[in-house]
Amino acid sequence: MMYRKRCNRFPVFKPFSALRGVTLAGSLLITFSSGVAHAEDASVLSSPTKKTVYVDVLSGTPSQDDLSQPDARVLVRPKNSPLPASGVPVAPWPGLATMDIPSVDEYQSARTFHKLELDDLTGKEGPSWLLPSEVDAQRRTDMDDPYYVPTAGSGHLVPQIMPFRERLQKKGFVFSFTYKGEAMANIHGGMQRGMDYVHELTLQMNFDLGKLAGLNGWSIHTLLMNRAGREVSHDRVGDYYVNLMEVYGLSGHVVAHLVDFYAEKKFLQNRMDITFGRMSLTHVFATSPLICSFMVTCSAPVALKVDPGFAVYPKATWGSRVRFRPTRDTMVQLGAYQVSPLANNPSGWAWGSENTTGLMLPIEFTWQPFLTRNRLPGHYVFGYAHDTSRYPDVMGTSPANKVVAAGRLHSAPMDMFWFEGDQMIYRKGGRNQMAGGYLMAGYIHNTPRVSSISDEAYGGLSFNGVIPGRLTDRLGILYSWYHVSHRKELGQMYAQDAGLSLGAQVLAPQTDSHVIEAYYAIDVVPGVLVQPEFQYMIRPGETSRRPDAALVGLKVIANL
């Protein structure tokens, strides 16, 4: 039975205090808002001494349910209201800590460019309607929680400048400055023992053109980055497909790499948005906050990051993306992006020197159910992208052209398919989407004829509250499998049989490799997150010629 028509239990709530929500690293917003419980058919009593009590209307007796959390069946996010983006009270509940969440700017209405979620076009449910009514929480309440992961600890290192930041925000400008450092040491196997270090400095800036110039719904997003260091995968382990350190990447040693410079427009009363300019595909396609909490898979699965046409962060190209939410539990986004080699324009500033090879056309569908009265969110993403560039056959031309039938070696475009899913299985520490433990899995497939890594599969978990009293800490464990295209392996076999060198980096025909990664992220002090890491790589270099490698390391993120 849908709650919007009838509910058999009404609550009595005590008032909820204000929650100060702060953005984390990678966020562009520092906001404050207050949450209030709302019910369609229930009244709210304001006595501060009242305890939360659920009364069964049919029997008139108090419910025996756990009173430490609100009953989601009687909560609804009022339309067009400046309530927290979660839509439900997030003030502390008895015996539970809370995690700060990004929220709607109290200085604006809910229709702001900061809003992390779009409203739906139809007001109806999609696939969730097929779930049993007792399982489907969306039949009882709107679910507008932001989906994020605490990647820099809650708060800021310099809270003294918060009044200054608030004044800038009121005028339409917000910024974030973040340091991320990673040190990884190979302690066993691979090529040699030793440690490498990399770091990243990022400055993100948002300009609200509604406040600055009266262009409501318009905003400008920019991101500058400095990266330096060396990659342990290349130096110590001997793998050149899988980067075991997140920060090391395409930008190299550039003082100020321009990553983002794009405009965004929200329209149809926050039901659709469009972005255009210079941006990375992996900001919005084939990624998730859970994936990006791991070093190896941030900011997208490896099988996509190694594809030449997939503009992986911090690589940016010219492009545009449209996003909308057809129903309350689904989202669709599609885009068109320039394709240029990943190594082109390492500084991000030399736009005129880029060599355009084709057009990337991605489309992605997301189903986001909320399950049971505990509102357990899930995210099930199905994506496809077509790259019109023509790539050479990975089998190679020598000596393959002597043993393969004429006409079988030719260039071809590239297609990419991906599935990424995660589901919260318990809730602990609050009502937002990251206050709980997730199981996650994914699969990626690329056109084998023109892709070095044709398949990838992964599975793992991301749990918070594993240690009692440490509700904002998070444990992550992920297993990933990478499969080299059979066609590339066959070409290497032909070359080896002909007595040709496979190159200094390839010791034998390549097949597959495996990586196990585990971390424990500790919210040390406001604005600082410390994350010890362990990684174990099986078959470095996608062959059995090098011993399996074990690595330990530390990631530190500090947010100004």
Coordinates of C-alpha atoms in Angstrom, one line a residue:
M1 CA 0.0 0.0 0.0
M2 CA 1.4 3.4 -0.9
Y3 CA 2.0 5.7 2.0
R4 CA 0.8 8.7 0.1
K5 CA -2.7 7.3 0.3
R6 CA -2.6 5.8 3.8
C7 CA -0.3 5.1 6.6
N8 CA -1.2 3.0 9.6
R9 CA 1.3 4.5 12.0
F10 CA 1.9 8.2 12.9
P11 CA 4.9 9.6 14.9
V12 CA 5.4 12.1 17.6
F13 CA 8.7 13.9 17.0
K14 CA 10.8 16.2 19.1
P15 CA 12.2 19.2 17.2
F16 CA 15.5 18.7 15.5
S17 CA 18.5 20.9 15.9
A18 CA 20.3 22.5 13.0
L19 CA 22.9 20.6 11.2
R20 CA 26.0 22.3 9.9
G21 CA 26.9 20.6 6.6
V22 CA 30.3 21.0 5.1
T23 CA 31.6 19.9 1.8
L24 CA 34.5 17.4 1.5
A25 CA 37.5 17.3 -0.9
G26 CA 36.3 17.6 -4.4
S27 CA 33.1 19.4 -3.3
L28 CA 32.4 23.0 -4.2
L29 CA 30.0 24.0 -1.5
I30 CA 30.2 25.0 2.1
T31 CA 26.7 25.4 3.4
F32 CA 24.5 25.5 6.4
S33 CA 20.9 24.4 6.7
S34 CA 18.3 23.1 9.2
G35 CA 16.2 20.0 9.0
V36 CA 12.6 19.6 10.1
A37 CA 10.5 16.4 10.1
H38 CA 7.4 16.6 7.9
A39 CA 4.5 14.1 7.6
E40 CA 1.5 14.3 5.3
D41 CA -1.0 13.0 7.7
A42 CA 0.7 13.5 11.1
S43 CA 1.1 16.5 13.3
V44 CA 4.4 17.5 14.9
L45 CA 4.5 18.2 18.6
S46 CA 7.2 20.7 19.6
S47 CA 7.8 19.8 23.2
P48 CA 11.5 19.4 23.7
T49 CA 11.0 16.7 26.4
K50 CA 9.0 14.4 24.2
K51 CA 10.6 11.2 23.0
T52 CA 10.0 9.7 19.6
V53 CA 7.0 7.3 19.9
Y54 CA 5.3 5.4 17.1
V55 CA 1.6 4.6 17.7
D56 CA -0.2 1.9 15.7
V57 CA -3.4 3.5 14.6
L58 CA -5.3 0.2 14.3
S59 CA -4.4 -1.1 17.8
G60 CA -3.7 2.2 19.6
T61 CA -0.6 0.7 21.2
P62 CA 3.0 1.9 21.0
S63 CA 5.2 0.2 18.4
Q64 CA 8.1 -2.0 19.5
D65 CA 10.3 -0.7 16.7
D66 CA 13.7 0.7 17.3
L67 CA 13.1 4.3 18.4
S68 CA 16.7 5.4 17.7
Q69 CA 15.9 6.1 14.1
P70 CA 12.9 7.8 12.4
D71 CA 10.3 5.7 10.6
A72 CA 10.9 6.5 6.9
R73 CA 7.3 5.7 6.1
V74 CA 6.0 8.9 7.6
L75 CA 8.7 11.3 6.2
V76 CA 8.4 13.3 3.0
R77 CA 10.5 16.0 1.5
P78 CA 8.2 19.1 1.0
K79 CA 8.4 20.3 -2.6
N80 CA 10.3 23.6 -3.2
S81 CA 11.6 23.7 0.3
P82 CA 15.1 24.8 1.5
L83 CA 15.5 21.7 3.6
P84 CA 18.6 19.6 3.7
A85 CA 19.2 17.6 0.5
S86 CA 18.4 14.4 2.4
G87 CA 14.9 15.6 2.9
V88 CA 14.7 14.0 6.4
P89 CA 15.9 15.0 9.8
V90 CA 19.6 14.4 10.2
A91 CA 20.1 15.8 13.7
P92 CA 21.6 13.4 16.2
W93 CA 19.4 10.5 17.2
P94 CA 19.8 8.8 20.6
G95 CA 22.9 6.7 20.7
L96 CA 24.0 7.5 17.2
A97 CA 26.5 9.9 15.7
T98 CA 25.8 11.7 12.5
M99 CA 27.9 12.4 9.4
D100 CA 27.8 15.8 7.9
I101 CA 26.3 16.0 4.4
P102 CA 26.3 18.5 1.6
S103 CA 23.1 20.5 1.8
V104 CA 21.1 23.2 0.1
D105 CA 22.4 26.7 0.6
E106 CA 20.3 28.5 3.2
Y107 CA 20.8 31.8 1.4
Q108 CA 19.0 30.5 -1.7
S109 CA 15.9 28.5 -2.5
A110 CA 16.2 24.8 -3.2
R111 CA 16.5 25.5 -6.9
T112 CA 20.2 26.4 -6.9
F113 CA 23.1 25.4 -9.0
H114 CA 24.6 23.8 -5.9
K115 CA 21.8 21.2 -5.7
L116 CA 23.3 17.8 -6.1
E117 CA 20.2 16.0 -7.2
L118 CA 17.6 16.8 -9.9
D119 CA 13.9 16.6 -9.5
D120 CA 12.1 14.0 -11.6
L121 CA 10.1 14.8 -14.7
T122 CA 7.0 12.6 -14.1
G123 CA 6.6 12.4 -10.3
K124 CA 6.3 8.6 -10.7
E125 CA 8.3 5.6 -9.8
G126 CA 10.1 3.5 -12.4
P127 CA 11.5 0.0 -11.8
S128 CA 11.1 0.4 -8.1
W129 CA 7.4 0.1 -8.6
L130 CA 7.9 -3.6 -9.3
L131 CA 9.4 -4.2 -5.8
P132 CA 7.1 -5.4 -3.0
S133 CA 5.5 -2.5 -1.1
E134 CA 7.2 -3.5 2.2
V135 CA 10.6 -3.3 0.5
D136 CA 10.2 -0.2 -1.6
A137 CA 10.9 2.8 0.6
Q138 CA 10.2 5.2 -2.2
R139 CA 6.5 4.5 -2.0
R140 CA 6.5 6.1 1.4
T141 CA 8.8 9.1 1.0
D142 CA 10.9 11.1 -1.5
M143 CA 14.6 10.1 -1.5
D144 CA 16.8 13.1 -2.3
D145 CA 20.0 12.2 -0.4
P146 CA 23.2 13.3 -2.1
Y147 CA 25.6 10.4 -3.0
Y148 CA 29.1 11.1 -1.8
V149 CA 31.9 9.6 0.2
P150 CA 34.0 11.4 2.8
T151 CA 37.2 11.7 0.9
A152 CA 38.8 14.5 2.9
G153 CA 37.4 14.1 6.4
S154 CA 34.6 16.3 7.7
G155 CA 35.3 20.0 8.1
H156 CA 38.2 22.2 7.2
L157 CA 41.7 22.7 8.4
V158 CA 41.2 26.5 8.8
P159 CA 37.8 27.0 10.2
Q160 CA 38.8 30.6 11.0
I161 CA 38.2 31.7 7.4
M162 CA 34.6 30.3 7.3
P163 CA 33.0 33.7 7.8
F164 CA 35.0 35.0 4.9
R165 CA 33.9 32.0 2.8
E166 CA 30.3 32.5 3.7
R167 CA 30.5 36.1 2.6
L168 CA 32.0 35.0 -0.7
Q169 CA 29.3 32.4 -1.1
K170 CA 26.5 34.9 -0.6
K171 CA 28.0 36.9 -3.5
G172 CA 28.2 33.8 -5.7
F173 CA 31.7 32.4 -5.4
V174 CA 32.8 29.2 -3.6
F175 CA 36.2 27.5 -3.6
S176 CA 38.0 24.5 -2.2
F177 CA 41.8 23.9 -1.9
T178 CA 42.9 20.3 -1.3
Y179 CA 46.2 18.4 -0.8
K180 CA 46.3 14.7 -1.6
G181 CA 49.6 12.7 -1.0
E182 CA 50.2 9.1 -1.6
A183 CA 53.2 7.0 -0.6
M184 CA 53.4 3.3 -1.7
A185 CA 56.2 0.8 -1.0
N186 CA 56.7 -2.5 -2.7
I187 CA 57.7 -4.9 0.1
H188 CA 57.6 -8.2 -1.8
G189 CA 57.8 -9.4 -5.4
G190 CA 57.5 -7.4 -8.5
M191 CA 60.7 -5.9 -10.0
Q192 CA 62.3 -4.4 -6.9
R193 CA 61.6 -3.2 -3.4
G194 CA 61.3 0.4 -2.7
M195 CA 58.8 3.3 -2.3
D196 CA 57.4 6.0 -4.5
Y197 CA 55.6 9.2 -3.6
V198 CA 53.1 11.4 -5.5
H199 CA 51.0 14.4 -4.6
E200 CA 48.2 16.4 -6.0
L201 CA 47.2 20.0 -5.2
T202 CA 43.7 21.1 -6.5
L203 CA 42.0 24.4 -6.5
Q204 CA 38.3 24.2 -7.4
M205 CA 36.2 27.3 -8.0
N206 CA 32.5 27.8 -8.7
F207 CA 30.9 31.0 -9.9
D208 CA 27.1 31.4 -9.5
L209 CA 26.1 33.6 -12.3
G210 CA 22.7 34.1 -10.8
K211 CA 24.2 36.1 -8.0
L212 CA 27.0 37.6 -9.9
A213 CA 25.2 38.6 -13.1
G214 CA 21.5 37.8 -12.7
L215 CA 21.7 34.7 -14.9
N216 CA 19.7 32.4 -12.8
G217 CA 20.5 28.7 -13.1
W218 CA 23.8 29.4 -14.8
S219 CA 27.2 28.6 -13.2
I220 CA 30.9 28.3 -14.2
H221 CA 33.1 25.5 -12.9
T222 CA 36.9 25.5 -12.9
L223 CA 39.6 23.2 -11.5
L224 CA 43.3 23.7 -11.5
M225 CA 45.7 21.0 -10.5
N226 CA 49.4 20.5 -9.7
R227 CA 50.8 16.9 -9.7
A228 CA 54.3 15.5 -9.1
G229 CA 55.9 12.2 -8.2
R230 CA 56.6 8.8 -9.5
E231 CA 54.3 5.7 -10.0
V232 CA 55.2 2.6 -8.0
S233 CA 53.5 0.3 -10.7
H234 CA 56.1 1.4 -13.3
D235 CA 59.2 1.7 -11.1
R236 CA 58.8 -1.2 -8.6
V237 CA 56.1 -3.6 -9.7
G238 CA 56.4 -3.9 -13.5
D239 CA 52.8 -3.2 -14.6
Y240 CA 52.0 -0.6 -17.2
Y241 CA 48.2 -1.0 -17.6
V242 CA 47.2 -0.7 -13.9
N243 CA 48.3 2.3 -11.9
L244 CA 48.4 1.3 -8.3
M245 CA 48.6 4.9 -7.2
E246 CA 45.6 7.1 -7.9
V247 CA 47.3 10.5 -8.1
Y248 CA 49.9 9.6 -10.7
G249 CA 48.5 10.1 -14.1
L250 CA 48.3 12.0 -17.4
S251 CA 49.2 15.5 -16.3
G252 CA 52.7 14.6 -15.3
H253 CA 54.9 17.3 -13.7
V254 CA 52.8 20.4 -14.6
V255 CA 52.8 23.4 -12.4
A256 CA 49.1 24.3 -13.1
H257 CA 47.2 21.8 -15.2
L258 CA 43.8 23.0 -16.3
V259 CA 41.3 20.2 -15.8
D260 CA 37.8 21.8 -15.9
F261 CA 36.5 24.9 -17.5
Y262 CA 32.8 24.5 -18.3
A263 CA 29.4 26.1 -17.9
E264 CA 26.3 24.5 -16.4
K265 CA 22.7 25.5 -16.8
K266 CA 19.8 24.1 -14.8
F267 CA 16.3 24.5 -16.3
L268 CA 12.8 23.1 -16.3
Q269 CA 12.7 24.0 -12.6
N270 CA 15.7 21.8 -11.7
R271 CA 14.5 18.9 -13.7
M272 CA 17.2 18.9 -16.3
D273 CA 20.8 20.3 -16.6
I274 CA 23.3 20.7 -19.4
T275 CA 27.0 21.3 -19.2
F276 CA 29.4 22.3 -22.0
G277 CA 33.0 23.3 -22.1
R278 CA 36.2 21.4 -21.2
M279 CA 35.7 18.5 -18.8
S280 CA 36.6 14.9 -18.1
L281 CA 34.1 12.1 -18.9
T282 CA 34.9 10.4 -15.6
H283 CA 33.5 13.3 -13.6
V284 CA 30.1 11.9 -14.3
F285 CA 30.3 8.8 -16.5
A286 CA 31.4 5.3 -15.3
T287 CA 32.3 6.4 -11.8
S288 CA 30.9 6.7 -8.3
P289 CA 32.1 8.0 -4.9
L290 CA 32.6 4.4 -3.7
I291 CA 34.8 3.5 -6.6
C292 CA 36.9 6.6 -6.2
S293 CA 37.6 5.8 -2.5
F294 CA 40.0 3.1 -3.9
M295 CA 43.3 4.1 -5.4
V296 CA 43.2 1.7 -8.3
T297 CA 39.7 2.4 -9.6
C298 CA 39.6 6.2 -9.0
S299 CA 38.3 7.9 -11.1
A300 CA 36.9 5.1 -13.2
P301 CA 37.6 1.3 -13.7
V302 CA 41.0 0.7 -15.3
A303 CA 39.6 -0.9 -18.5
L304 CA 38.0 2.4 -19.3
K305 CA 40.9 4.6 -18.2
V306 CA 43.3 2.9 -20.6
D307 CA 41.1 3.5 -23.6
P308 CA 42.5 6.3 -25.7
G309 CA 39.1 8.0 -26.2
F310 CA 37.8 8.0 -22.7
A311 CA 38.8 11.4 -21.3
V312 CA 39.8 10.2 -17.8
Y313 CA 40.4 12.7 -15.1
P314 CA 42.5 14.9 -15.2
K315 CA 42.4 14.7 -19.0
A316 CA 39.8 17.1 -20.3
T317 CA 38.3 17.6 -23.8
W318 CA 35.6 19.8 -25.4
G319 CA 32.2 18.3 -24.8
S320 CA 28.7 18.6 -23.5
R321 CA 26.4 16.5 -21.3
V322 CA 22.7 16.5 -20.7
R323 CA 21.2 14.9 -17.6
F324 CA 17.7 14.4 -16.4
R325 CA 15.6 12.1 -14.1
P326 CA 12.7 10.5 -15.9
T327 CA 11.2 9.1 -12.7
R328 CA 12.0 9.4 -9.0
D329 CA 14.3 6.4 -9.0
T330 CA 16.0 6.7 -12.4
M331 CA 18.5 9.0 -14.1
V332 CA 19.7 9.3 -17.7
Q333 CA 22.7 11.2 -18.9
L334 CA 24.1 11.4 -22.4
G335 CA 26.9 13.4 -23.9
A336 CA 29.2 14.1 -26.9
Y337 CA 32.9 14.7 -26.4
Q338 CA 35.9 15.5 -28.5
V339 CA 38.4 12.6 -28.7
S340 CA 42.1 13.2 -28.7
P341 CA 45.0 11.0 -27.5
L342 CA 45.3 10.8 -23.8
A343 CA 48.9 12.1 -23.9
N344 CA 48.0 15.1 -26.0
N345 CA 48.0 18.5 -24.3
P346 CA 49.5 17.4 -20.9
S347 CA 49.2 21.0 -19.5
G348 CA 45.5 21.3 -20.3
W349 CA 46.0 24.8 -21.7
A350 CA 47.2 24.2 -25.3
W351 CA 43.7 23.8 -26.8
G352 CA 44.8 24.6 -30.4
S353 CA 47.5 21.9 -30.5
E354 CA 45.2 18.9 -29.8
N355 CA 44.8 16.3 -32.5
T356 CA 41.1 15.5 -32.7
T357 CA 40.6 11.9 -33.9
G358 CA 36.8 11.4 -33.5
L359 CA 33.8 11.8 -31.3
M360 CA 32.9 10.0 -28.1
L361 CA 29.1 9.4 -27.5
P362 CA 28.4 8.0 -24.0
I363 CA 25.0 7.3 -22.5
E364 CA 24.3 6.1 -19.0
F365 CA 21.2 4.8 -17.2
T366 CA 21.0 4.6 -13.4
W367 CA 18.4 2.9 -11.2
Q368 CA 18.5 4.1 -7.6
P369 CA 16.2 2.2 -5.4
F370 CA 15.8 2.7 -1.6
L371 CA 15.0 -0.5 0.2
T372 CA 13.2 -1.3 3.5
R373 CA 12.2 1.1 6.3
N374 CA 15.9 1.9 6.8
R375 CA 16.0 3.5 3.4
L376 CA 19.0 1.4 2.2
P377 CA 20.1 3.1 -1.1
G378 CA 21.4 1.2 -4.2
H379 CA 22.9 2.5 -7.4
Y380 CA 22.8 0.3 -10.5
V381 CA 24.5 1.9 -13.5
F382 CA 24.4 0.7 -17.1
G383 CA 26.5 2.5 -19.6
Y384 CA 27.6 2.4 -23.3
A385 CA 29.9 4.6 -25.3
H386 CA 30.9 4.7 -28.9
D387 CA 34.1 6.2 -30.1
T388 CA 34.1 7.1 -33.8
S389 CA 37.9 7.2 -34.0
R390 CA 39.5 4.4 -35.9
Y391 CA 42.1 2.5 -34.0
P392 CA 44.6 0.0 -35.4
D393 CA 44.1 -3.7 -34.8
V394 CA 45.8 -4.7 -31.5
M395 CA 47.1 -7.9 -33.1
G396 CA 49.7 -5.7 -34.9
T397 CA 50.9 -5.8 -38.4
S398 CA 54.2 -7.7 -38.1
P399 CA 54.3 -10.7 -38.3
A400 CA 50.5 -11.0 -38.1
N401 CA 50.1 -9.9 -41.7
K402 CA 52.0 -13.0 -42.8
V403 CA 49.8 -15.5 -40.9
V404 CA 46.4 -13.9 -40.9
A405 CA 44.1 -13.9 -44.0
A406 CA 44.3 -10.8 -46.2
G407 CA 41.8 -8.1 -45.2
R408 CA 41.5 -9.4 -41.6
L409 CA 43.7 -6.7 -40.2
H410 CA 42.0 -3.3 -40.3
S411 CA 41.2 -0.3 -38.1
A412 CA 37.9 0.0 -36.3
P413 CA 36.0 2.2 -34.0
M414 CA 35.7 1.3 -30.3
D415 CA 32.6 0.4 -28.2
M416 CA 32.6 0.3 -24.4
F417 CA 30.0 -1.3 -22.1
W418 CA 29.9 -1.0 -18.3
F419 CA 27.9 -2.0 -15.4
E420 CA 28.5 -0.7 -11.9
G421 CA 26.3 -1.6 -8.9
D422 CA 26.4 -1.0 -5.2
Q423 CA 23.8 -1.6 -2.5
M424 CA 23.8 -0.5 1.1
I425 CA 23.1 -3.5 3.3
Y426 CA 23.1 -1.8 6.7
R427 CA 22.7 1.7 8.0
K428 CA 24.8 3.1 10.8
G429 CA 25.5 6.6 12.0
G430 CA 22.8 8.7 10.3
R431 CA 20.3 9.1 7.5
N432 CA 22.5 10.1 4.6
Q433 CA 23.6 7.8 1.8
M434 CA 27.1 7.1 3.1
A435 CA 26.0 6.3 6.7
G436 CA 26.2 2.5 6.2
G437 CA 27.9 -0.4 4.6
Y438 CA 27.8 -1.3 0.9
L439 CA 28.5 -4.3 -1.3
M440 CA 29.6 -3.4 -4.8
A441 CA 30.4 -5.1 -8.1
G442 CA 31.0 -4.2 -11.7
Y443 CA 31.9 -5.4 -15.2
I444 CA 33.4 -3.6 -18.2
H445 CA 33.8 -4.8 -21.8
N446 CA 35.7 -3.1 -24.7
T447 CA 35.9 -4.0 -28.3
P448 CA 38.6 -6.7 -28.3
R449 CA 39.9 -5.9 -31.8
V450 CA 41.2 -2.5 -30.8
S451 CA 41.4 -2.6 -27.0
S452 CA 44.4 -3.8 -24.9
I453 CA 42.2 -4.5 -21.8
S454 CA 39.1 -6.1 -23.2
D455 CA 37.4 -7.1 -19.9
E456 CA 37.4 -6.1 -16.3
A457 CA 35.4 -7.4 -13.3
Y458 CA 35.5 -6.3 -9.7
G459 CA 33.7 -6.9 -6.4
G460 CA 34.1 -5.6 -2.9
L461 CA 32.7 -3.9 0.1
S462 CA 32.8 -0.4 1.7
F463 CA 31.7 -0.5 5.4
N464 CA 31.6 2.3 8.0
G465 CA 31.3 1.9 11.7
V466 CA 33.4 -1.3 11.8
I467 CA 35.2 -0.1 15.0
P468 CA 32.7 0.9 17.7
G469 CA 32.6 4.6 18.2
R470 CA 34.3 5.3 14.9
L471 CA 31.2 5.9 12.7
T472 CA 32.9 8.2 10.2
D473 CA 35.8 5.8 9.5
R474 CA 35.4 3.5 6.5
L475 CA 36.9 0.1 5.6
G476 CA 37.2 -0.8 1.9
I477 CA 38.2 -4.1 0.3
L478 CA 38.1 -4.6 -3.5
Y479 CA 39.2 -7.4 -5.8
S480 CA 39.7 -6.6 -9.5
W481 CA 40.4 -8.8 -12.5
Y482 CA 41.9 -7.5 -15.8
H483 CA 41.8 -9.5 -19.0
V484 CA 44.1 -8.6 -21.9
S485 CA 42.3 -8.9 -25.3
H486 CA 42.8 -12.4 -26.8
R487 CA 43.6 -10.7 -30.1
K488 CA 46.5 -8.7 -28.5
E489 CA 47.7 -11.9 -26.9
L490 CA 47.6 -13.7 -30.2
G491 CA 49.6 -11.0 -31.9
Q492 CA 52.2 -11.2 -29.2
M493 CA 52.4 -15.0 -29.7
Y494 CA 53.0 -14.6 -33.4
A495 CA 55.7 -12.0 -32.8
Q496 CA 57.4 -14.3 -30.2
D497 CA 57.3 -17.3 -32.5
A498 CA 58.9 -15.2 -35.2
G499 CA 61.7 -14.3 -32.8
L500 CA 60.7 -10.6 -32.6
S501 CA 61.0 -8.6 -29.4
L502 CA 57.8 -7.8 -27.5
G503 CA 59.4 -4.7 -26.1
A504 CA 61.3 -4.0 -22.9
Q505 CA 58.1 -3.8 -20.8
V506 CA 56.5 -7.1 -22.0
L507 CA 58.2 -10.3 -21.0
A508 CA 55.7 -12.8 -22.6
P509 CA 52.3 -12.9 -24.2
Q510 CA 50.0 -11.2 -21.8
T511 CA 46.8 -12.7 -20.5
D512 CA 45.4 -11.3 -17.2
S513 CA 46.2 -9.8 -13.8
H514 CA 44.5 -9.4 -10.5
V515 CA 44.6 -6.7 -7.8
I516 CA 43.4 -6.9 -4.2
E517 CA 43.2 -3.6 -2.4
A518 CA 42.2 -2.8 1.2
Y519 CA 42.2 0.5 3.1
Y520 CA 41.0 1.9 6.3
A521 CA 40.1 5.7 6.1
I522 CA 40.4 7.5 9.4
D523 CA 38.7 10.9 9.9
V524 CA 41.6 12.2 12.1
V525 CA 40.7 15.8 12.7
P526 CA 38.4 18.2 10.9
G527 CA 39.7 18.5 7.3
V528 CA 42.2 15.7 7.4
L529 CA 41.7 12.1 6.4
V530 CA 44.4 9.4 6.8
Q531 CA 44.1 6.2 4.8
P532 CA 46.5 3.3 5.3
E533 CA 46.6 1.0 2.2
F534 CA 47.5 -2.6 1.4
Q535 CA 47.6 -3.9 -2.2
Y536 CA 48.5 -7.3 -3.6
M537 CA 49.0 -7.7 -7.3
I538 CA 48.8 -11.1 -8.9
R539 CA 50.7 -11.6 -12.2
P540 CA 52.3 -8.1 -12.6
G541 CA 52.6 -7.2 -16.2
E542 CA 49.8 -9.6 -17.1
T543 CA 52.3 -12.6 -17.2
S544 CA 53.7 -15.1 -14.8
R545 CA 57.3 -14.0 -15.4
R546 CA 57.3 -11.6 -12.4
P547 CA 56.5 -12.7 -8.8
D548 CA 53.3 -11.4 -7.3
A549 CA 53.8 -8.0 -5.5
A550 CA 52.7 -6.9 -2.1
L551 CA 52.6 -3.2 -1.3
V552 CA 51.8 -1.0 1.7
G553 CA 51.2 2.7 1.7
L554 CA 49.5 5.7 3.1
K555 CA 47.2 8.3 1.6
V556 CA 46.6 11.7 3.3
I557 CA 44.0 14.2 2.2
A558 CA 43.8 17.6 3.7
N559 CA 41.0 20.1 2.9
L560 CA 41.6 23.8 3.4

